[in-house]
Amino acid sequence: MKILLISPTVDTEKRTNKGLMIPQLALYILEGLTPDRFDVEVIEEETKKVNLEQECALVAISCMTANAPRAYQLCDDFQKRGKTVILGGVHPTILPDEALLHANAVVIGEAEGVWETLLCDFENNTLKQKYHNSNPDLEKYVRKDFKKIASKRLFNIIPILTTRGCPYNCDFCCVTNLFGQKIRHISVENIVRDIRESQAKVFIFLDDNIIGNPAYAKALFKAIKPLKIKWVGQASISLLVGDDELIQLAAESGCQSLFLGIESVSVKQLLSMRKSIKEIQHLEHAFKKVKKMGILIHASIVFGFDDDTKEIFDETVQFLVRNKVSTVSFNVLTPYPGTKVYEKLKNEDRLITTDWKYYDHNTVVFKPKNMTPFELQLGKINARKKFYSKTSVLKRLLGNWYKPFVYLSMNLGHMKQVKVESRRIANLKANLLRQ
């Protein structure tokens, strides 16, 4: 009996730069949880077309908000062909009843603890509409086909997930809706086993905060240090710089770059966030500590908060260049369903659209407080262009000389993507003016 596991693209006419694609893991965990009596094929639509006529018994699709419309289209197409379709992922977890308009069943939250039950129900013709286990057992080791994962990415980078849950519950984030506020861990022994079985040397930890539990993180870093790997991950900068031993162990274990959720360099906005660092001087000091350990910084910036004015774009770029930040993701505030920001903007009648394909971090879908939607869109794009200009890249190279090849490779990848994004301006202007 064959099962298709699908991760849809947002737009079938466009594909993400392969070097900037975040590695998938969820479907490969699902594949590992599937009993041997099933034949499983994993399809990432970013790299392979979906054949609707393919023979299979069951189709399971995992989606986020931006690719939910494409997921729903695939569900409808497969159901017309008589297939049973399961939906899971962030968006179906937040809006399960919406998802059920297109699928036979929805997995809410994590698949561990419900997937094998769902498959048994399917075989016995007793499939339920909703499956949910709020606290699945993470102790059982799940095998993954690392060769498949690596073949779809540049640099053979392998994704690893060590924790679930996030305690911060930020107004614009829906991670806690999916994994909860309590941090739960996969055993260090199983993480080491994943690394060894992959036979790879470059990894990305997909955790929302790899150091959310410092004691666990220290044990993990000590355990992987002898493996001589290189890795990148995401961390809370306030926890990292407040513990010298932690940052030292991260560097010694092979940490090359850290994704740091800065979000804003506006003093007003920093004060309103549920984060420890509230002052620009503390942020600059934190950057210096991370860079001193030879770790590149990838900062995440969000534009469009209610305190943001048109001055925020240049102010942010100047701050990032002055501090020689390695790379940056520039995002527009996206009011994902299930978040406090979504409810606030909806209640204030400030949402421009609820067509989920535009909820992608890059497209303005609401009316900002201190500028027009197009000014926010253009400001974000121009900030990215300025930060990834040749002048900026060379100026920041002096502060990233400890890893020049990695630094230049990452910046060149972003420079290519800037050109792609710039071509969207004319279309976006026309669309937004029609709103």
Coordinates of C-alpha atoms in Angstrom, one line a residue:
M1 CA 0.0 0.0 0.0
K2 CA 1.5 3.3 -1.1
I3 CA 1.5 6.6 0.8
L4 CA 2.5 10.0 -0.7
L5 CA 3.9 12.5 1.7
I6 CA 3.9 16.0 0.1
S7 CA 5.3 19.4 1.0
P8 CA 3.7 21.9 -1.5
T9 CA 5.3 24.9 -3.0
V10 CA 3.7 28.3 -2.6
D11 CA 3.7 29.0 -6.4
T12 CA 4.0 26.3 -9.0
E13 CA 5.4 28.9 -11.4
K14 CA 8.3 29.9 -9.2
R15 CA 11.0 28.0 -7.2
T16 CA 13.1 29.1 -4.2
N17 CA 16.8 29.6 -4.8
K18 CA 18.2 26.1 -3.8
G19 CA 20.9 27.6 -1.7
L20 CA 18.4 29.5 0.4
M21 CA 15.9 26.7 0.9
I22 CA 15.4 25.6 4.6
P23 CA 15.8 21.8 4.7
Q24 CA 12.6 19.8 5.3
L25 CA 12.4 17.3 8.2
A26 CA 8.8 16.8 9.1
L27 CA 7.9 14.5 6.2
Y28 CA 11.0 12.4 6.8
I29 CA 10.1 12.0 10.4
L30 CA 6.6 10.9 9.2
E31 CA 8.2 8.4 6.8
G32 CA 10.3 7.0 9.7
L33 CA 7.1 6.6 11.8
T34 CA 5.4 4.7 9.0
P35 CA 5.3 0.8 9.5
D36 CA 7.2 -1.2 6.9
R37 CA 4.0 -2.7 5.4
F38 CA 3.5 0.7 3.6
D39 CA 5.5 2.0 0.7
V40 CA 6.3 5.7 1.2
E41 CA 7.3 8.4 -1.3
V42 CA 8.3 11.9 -0.1
I43 CA 7.7 14.7 -2.5
E44 CA 9.0 18.2 -2.0
E45 CA 7.2 20.2 -4.7
E46 CA 10.0 22.8 -4.6
T47 CA 12.2 20.2 -6.3
K48 CA 9.8 17.7 -7.9
K49 CA 6.4 18.0 -9.6
V50 CA 3.4 16.2 -8.1
N51 CA 1.9 13.6 -10.3
L52 CA -1.9 13.6 -9.6
E53 CA -2.4 10.4 -11.5
Q54 CA 0.2 8.4 -9.5
E55 CA -1.2 5.2 -7.9
C56 CA -1.4 5.5 -4.1
A57 CA -3.8 4.7 -1.3
L58 CA -3.3 7.7 0.9
V59 CA -2.0 11.2 0.5
A60 CA -0.6 13.2 3.5
I61 CA 0.2 16.9 2.9
S62 CA 2.0 19.2 5.4
C63 CA 1.7 22.9 5.0
M64 CA 2.3 26.3 6.5
T65 CA 0.1 29.4 6.0
A66 CA 1.6 30.6 2.7
N67 CA 1.4 27.3 0.9
A68 CA -2.0 26.4 2.4
P69 CA -3.9 27.4 -0.8
R70 CA -1.7 25.2 -2.9
A71 CA -2.1 22.4 -0.3
Y72 CA -5.9 22.8 -0.5
Q73 CA -5.8 22.7 -4.3
L74 CA -3.8 19.4 -4.2
C75 CA -6.2 18.0 -1.7
D76 CA -9.2 18.8 -3.9
D77 CA -7.5 17.3 -7.0
F78 CA -6.6 14.1 -5.2
Q79 CA -10.0 13.7 -3.7
K80 CA -11.6 14.1 -7.1
R81 CA -9.5 11.1 -8.1
G82 CA -10.9 9.1 -5.1
K83 CA -7.9 9.4 -2.8
T84 CA -8.0 9.8 1.0
V85 CA -6.2 13.0 2.0
I86 CA -4.7 13.9 5.3
L87 CA -3.6 17.5 6.2
G88 CA -1.1 18.5 8.9
G89 CA 1.4 21.2 9.7
V90 CA 1.2 24.7 11.2
H91 CA -1.8 26.1 9.3
P92 CA -4.1 23.0 9.7
T93 CA -3.2 23.0 13.4
I94 CA -4.4 26.6 13.8
L95 CA -7.4 26.3 11.5
P96 CA -8.4 22.6 11.5
D97 CA -12.0 23.2 10.5
E98 CA -10.9 25.2 7.5
A99 CA -8.5 22.4 6.6
L100 CA -11.3 19.8 6.9
L101 CA -13.1 21.5 4.0
H102 CA -10.5 20.0 1.8
A103 CA -9.2 16.9 3.6
N104 CA -10.6 13.7 5.1
A105 CA -8.7 14.1 8.3
V106 CA -6.4 16.7 10.0
V107 CA -3.4 16.0 12.3
I108 CA -3.3 18.8 14.9
G109 CA 0.1 19.6 16.3
E110 CA 2.8 16.9 16.2
A111 CA 2.5 13.6 14.3
E112 CA 4.3 11.5 16.9
G113 CA 1.7 9.7 19.0
V114 CA -1.1 9.8 16.4
W115 CA 0.3 8.7 13.0
E116 CA 0.4 5.0 13.5
T117 CA -3.1 5.1 15.0
L118 CA -4.3 7.1 12.0
L119 CA -2.9 4.5 9.6
C120 CA -4.6 1.7 11.5
D121 CA -7.9 3.6 11.4
F122 CA -7.5 4.2 7.6
E123 CA -6.9 0.5 7.0
N124 CA -10.0 -0.4 9.1
N125 CA -12.2 2.2 7.4
T126 CA -12.6 4.0 10.8
L127 CA -10.7 7.2 10.0
K128 CA -11.6 10.1 12.3
Q129 CA -11.6 13.8 11.3
K130 CA -9.1 15.0 13.9
Y131 CA -6.1 13.5 15.5
H132 CA -4.2 15.2 18.3
N133 CA -1.7 14.3 21.0
S134 CA -0.6 17.4 23.0
N135 CA 2.3 15.6 24.6
P136 CA 3.8 12.9 22.4
D137 CA 6.6 10.7 23.5
L138 CA 9.9 11.9 22.0
E139 CA 12.1 9.2 23.5
K140 CA 11.6 6.7 20.7
Y141 CA 14.3 6.9 18.0
V142 CA 12.9 7.7 14.6
R143 CA 15.0 6.6 11.6
K144 CA 15.3 9.1 8.7
D145 CA 16.5 8.7 5.2
F146 CA 19.3 11.3 5.3
K147 CA 20.5 10.5 1.8
K148 CA 17.1 11.7 0.4
I149 CA 17.2 14.8 2.5
A150 CA 20.8 15.8 1.5
S151 CA 20.1 15.2 -2.2
K152 CA 17.6 18.0 -2.3
R153 CA 20.0 20.7 -0.9
L154 CA 23.2 22.5 -1.8
F155 CA 26.1 21.8 0.5
N156 CA 24.6 18.5 1.7
I157 CA 23.3 20.2 4.8
I158 CA 21.3 17.9 7.1
P159 CA 18.4 19.2 9.3
I160 CA 18.2 18.1 13.0
L161 CA 15.5 18.9 15.6
T162 CA 16.4 18.7 19.3
T163 CA 13.6 20.4 21.1
R164 CA 9.9 21.3 20.8
G165 CA 8.1 24.2 22.3
C166 CA 8.9 27.9 23.0
P167 CA 8.2 29.8 26.2
Y168 CA 8.2 33.4 24.7
N169 CA 4.7 33.4 23.0
C170 CA 5.5 36.5 20.9
D171 CA 2.5 38.4 19.6
F172 CA 3.4 37.7 16.0
C173 CA 4.5 34.1 16.3
C174 CA 2.4 30.8 16.2
V175 CA 5.1 28.4 17.3
T176 CA 3.5 27.9 20.7
N177 CA 0.2 27.0 19.0
L178 CA 2.0 24.1 17.3
F179 CA 4.4 22.8 19.9
G180 CA 3.3 24.5 23.2
Q181 CA 5.1 26.8 25.6
K182 CA 6.9 24.0 27.5
I183 CA 10.3 23.1 26.1
R184 CA 10.6 19.3 25.5
H185 CA 13.7 17.5 24.4
I186 CA 14.8 14.6 22.2
S187 CA 17.5 12.8 24.1
V188 CA 21.1 13.8 23.4
E189 CA 21.9 10.1 22.6
N190 CA 19.3 10.1 19.8
I191 CA 20.7 13.4 18.4
V192 CA 24.2 11.9 18.3
R193 CA 22.8 8.8 16.7
D194 CA 21.1 11.0 14.0
I195 CA 24.4 12.7 13.3
R196 CA 26.4 9.5 13.1
E197 CA 23.8 7.7 10.9
S198 CA 23.7 10.6 8.5
Q199 CA 27.4 10.4 7.8
A200 CA 27.3 14.1 7.1
K201 CA 29.5 16.9 8.4
V202 CA 27.3 20.0 8.0
F203 CA 24.0 20.4 9.9
I204 CA 21.3 22.9 10.6
F205 CA 19.4 22.7 14.0
L206 CA 15.8 23.6 13.2
D207 CA 14.9 24.4 16.8
D208 CA 13.3 27.8 17.5
N209 CA 15.9 28.2 20.3
I210 CA 18.7 25.6 20.4
I211 CA 19.7 27.0 23.9
G212 CA 16.2 27.4 25.4
N213 CA 17.3 25.0 28.1
P214 CA 21.0 25.9 28.8
A215 CA 21.7 22.7 30.8
Y216 CA 20.5 20.5 27.9
A217 CA 22.3 22.7 25.3
K218 CA 25.6 22.3 27.2
A219 CA 25.2 18.5 27.4
L220 CA 24.4 18.5 23.7
F221 CA 27.4 20.6 22.7
K222 CA 29.7 18.5 24.8
A223 CA 28.4 15.3 23.2
I224 CA 28.7 16.5 19.6
K225 CA 32.1 18.2 20.0
P226 CA 34.1 14.9 19.3
L227 CA 32.1 14.4 16.1
K228 CA 33.9 17.3 14.4
I229 CA 30.8 18.7 12.6
K230 CA 29.9 22.1 11.5
W231 CA 26.4 23.5 12.3
V232 CA 24.1 26.5 12.2
G233 CA 21.1 27.1 14.4
Q234 CA 18.7 29.6 16.0
A235 CA 19.2 31.0 19.5
S236 CA 18.0 33.6 21.9
I237 CA 20.8 36.2 22.0
S238 CA 20.0 37.2 25.6
L239 CA 20.5 33.6 26.9
L240 CA 23.6 33.2 24.8
V241 CA 25.5 36.2 25.9
G242 CA 24.5 35.8 29.5
D243 CA 26.4 32.5 29.8
D244 CA 30.1 32.5 28.7
E245 CA 30.4 28.8 29.1
L246 CA 27.4 28.2 26.8
I247 CA 28.7 30.3 24.0
Q248 CA 32.2 28.8 24.4
L249 CA 30.8 25.3 24.1
A250 CA 28.6 26.2 21.1
A251 CA 31.7 27.4 19.3
E252 CA 33.8 24.4 20.3
S253 CA 31.1 22.0 19.1
G254 CA 31.2 23.4 15.6
C255 CA 28.8 26.3 15.5
Q256 CA 29.4 28.4 12.4
S257 CA 26.5 30.8 12.4
L258 CA 23.5 31.6 14.5
F259 CA 20.1 32.9 13.5
L260 CA 19.2 35.6 16.1
G261 CA 15.7 37.0 16.3
I262 CA 16.5 40.7 16.7
E263 CA 13.2 41.7 15.2
S264 CA 13.7 45.5 15.6
V265 CA 16.4 48.1 16.4
S266 CA 13.7 50.6 17.5
V267 CA 14.1 51.3 21.2
K268 CA 10.3 51.6 21.6
Q269 CA 9.7 48.2 20.0
L270 CA 12.5 46.5 22.0
L271 CA 10.8 47.7 25.2
S272 CA 7.5 46.2 24.1
M273 CA 8.8 42.8 23.3
R274 CA 8.9 39.8 25.6
K275 CA 12.7 39.6 25.4
S276 CA 15.5 40.3 27.8
I277 CA 17.6 42.7 25.7
K278 CA 15.8 46.1 25.8
E279 CA 18.7 48.5 24.9
I280 CA 20.6 49.0 21.7
Q281 CA 23.9 49.1 23.6
H282 CA 23.2 45.7 25.1
L283 CA 22.4 44.3 21.6
E284 CA 25.7 45.7 20.2
H285 CA 27.6 44.2 23.1
A286 CA 25.9 40.8 22.5
F287 CA 27.0 40.9 18.8
K288 CA 30.6 41.5 19.8
K289 CA 30.6 38.5 22.1
V290 CA 29.2 36.2 19.5
K291 CA 31.5 37.4 16.8
K292 CA 34.5 37.1 19.2
M293 CA 33.9 33.4 19.3
G294 CA 34.1 33.1 15.5
I295 CA 30.4 32.7 15.0
L296 CA 28.7 34.5 12.1
I297 CA 25.5 36.3 12.9
H298 CA 22.3 36.0 10.8
A299 CA 19.9 38.5 12.2
S300 CA 16.1 38.5 11.6
I301 CA 14.5 41.9 11.2
V302 CA 10.7 42.6 11.1
F303 CA 9.3 45.8 9.6
G304 CA 5.7 47.0 10.1
F305 CA 5.2 47.3 13.9
D306 CA 2.9 50.1 15.0
D307 CA 5.8 52.1 16.3
D308 CA 7.7 51.9 13.0
T309 CA 7.9 55.0 10.9
K310 CA 9.5 55.5 7.4
E311 CA 12.8 56.3 9.2
I312 CA 13.1 52.7 10.5
F313 CA 14.5 51.3 7.2
D314 CA 17.6 53.5 7.0
E315 CA 18.0 53.4 10.8
T316 CA 18.0 49.6 10.7
V317 CA 20.5 49.2 7.8
Q318 CA 22.9 51.7 9.4
F319 CA 22.8 49.8 12.6
L320 CA 23.4 46.4 10.9
V321 CA 26.2 47.7 8.7
R322 CA 27.9 49.5 11.6
N323 CA 27.9 46.3 13.7
K324 CA 29.1 44.3 10.6
V325 CA 26.3 41.7 10.9
S326 CA 27.1 38.8 8.6
T327 CA 23.7 38.3 7.0
V328 CA 20.1 39.4 7.6
S329 CA 16.6 38.3 6.8
F330 CA 14.4 41.3 6.2
N331 CA 10.7 40.5 6.8
V332 CA 7.4 42.4 6.9
L333 CA 5.2 41.8 9.9
T334 CA 2.9 38.9 9.0
P335 CA -0.3 38.5 11.0
Y336 CA -0.5 34.7 11.0
P337 CA -3.9 33.3 12.0
G338 CA -3.9 32.3 15.6
T339 CA -1.6 35.1 16.7
K340 CA -2.4 38.1 18.8
V341 CA -1.3 40.4 16.0
Y342 CA -3.8 38.8 13.6
E343 CA -6.7 39.3 16.1
K344 CA -5.7 42.9 16.7
L345 CA -5.4 43.8 13.0
K346 CA -8.6 42.0 12.2
N347 CA -10.5 43.8 15.0
E348 CA -9.2 47.1 13.8
D349 CA -10.2 46.3 10.2
R350 CA -6.6 46.7 9.0
L351 CA -6.2 43.4 7.1
I352 CA -5.9 43.9 3.3
T353 CA -6.4 40.3 2.4
T354 CA -6.9 36.8 3.9
D355 CA -5.6 35.1 0.8
W356 CA -3.1 32.9 2.7
K357 CA -0.6 32.7 -0.2
Y358 CA 0.4 36.3 0.6
Y359 CA 1.2 35.5 4.2
D360 CA 4.8 34.8 3.4
H361 CA 7.0 37.3 5.4
N362 CA 7.6 39.2 2.2
T363 CA 4.2 40.7 1.2
V364 CA 2.3 43.4 3.1
V365 CA -1.2 42.1 3.9
F366 CA -2.3 44.8 6.4
K367 CA -2.5 48.6 6.7
P368 CA 0.5 49.9 8.7
K369 CA -0.1 52.6 11.2
N370 CA 2.5 55.2 10.1
M371 CA 2.9 54.5 6.4
T372 CA 1.1 53.1 3.4
P373 CA 1.2 49.4 2.6
F374 CA 3.3 50.2 -0.5
E375 CA 5.7 52.3 1.5
L376 CA 6.3 49.4 3.9
Q377 CA 6.8 47.0 1.0
L378 CA 9.2 49.3 -0.8
G379 CA 11.0 50.2 2.4
K380 CA 11.7 46.5 3.2
I381 CA 12.9 45.8 -0.3
N382 CA 15.2 48.8 -0.4
A383 CA 16.6 48.0 3.0
R384 CA 17.6 44.6 1.7
K385 CA 19.1 46.1 -1.5
K386 CA 21.2 48.5 0.6
F387 CA 22.4 45.9 3.0
Y388 CA 23.4 43.5 0.3
S389 CA 25.0 46.1 -2.0
K390 CA 28.6 45.5 -3.0
T391 CA 29.7 48.4 -0.8
S392 CA 28.0 47.0 2.2
V393 CA 29.2 43.5 1.6
L394 CA 32.8 44.7 1.4
K395 CA 32.5 47.0 4.4
R396 CA 31.1 44.2 6.6
L397 CA 33.7 41.7 5.4
L398 CA 36.2 43.4 7.7
G399 CA 34.2 42.3 10.7
N400 CA 33.6 38.7 9.3
W401 CA 37.2 37.9 8.2
Y402 CA 37.3 34.9 10.5
K403 CA 35.1 33.0 8.0
P404 CA 35.5 34.9 4.7
F405 CA 34.4 32.0 2.4
V406 CA 31.2 31.2 4.3
Y407 CA 30.5 35.0 4.7
L408 CA 30.9 35.7 1.0
S409 CA 29.0 32.6 -0.1
M410 CA 26.0 33.5 2.0
N411 CA 26.0 37.2 0.9
L412 CA 26.2 36.3 -2.8
G413 CA 23.2 34.0 -2.4
H414 CA 21.2 36.9 -0.8
M415 CA 22.4 39.3 -3.5
K416 CA 20.9 37.0 -6.2
Q417 CA 17.6 36.9 -4.3
V418 CA 17.5 40.7 -4.0
K419 CA 17.4 40.9 -7.8
V420 CA 14.5 38.5 -7.9
E421 CA 12.6 40.4 -5.2
S422 CA 13.2 43.7 -6.9
R423 CA 11.4 42.6 -10.0
R424 CA 8.2 42.2 -7.8
I425 CA 7.9 46.0 -7.1
A426 CA 6.0 47.0 -10.2
N427 CA 3.4 44.2 -9.8
L428 CA 3.0 44.9 -6.1
K429 CA 2.5 48.6 -6.7
A430 CA -0.2 47.9 -9.2
N431 CA -1.9 45.4 -6.9
L432 CA -1.8 47.5 -3.8
L433 CA -3.1 50.6 -5.6
R434 CA -6.1 48.6 -6.6
Q435 CA -6.9 47.7 -2.9

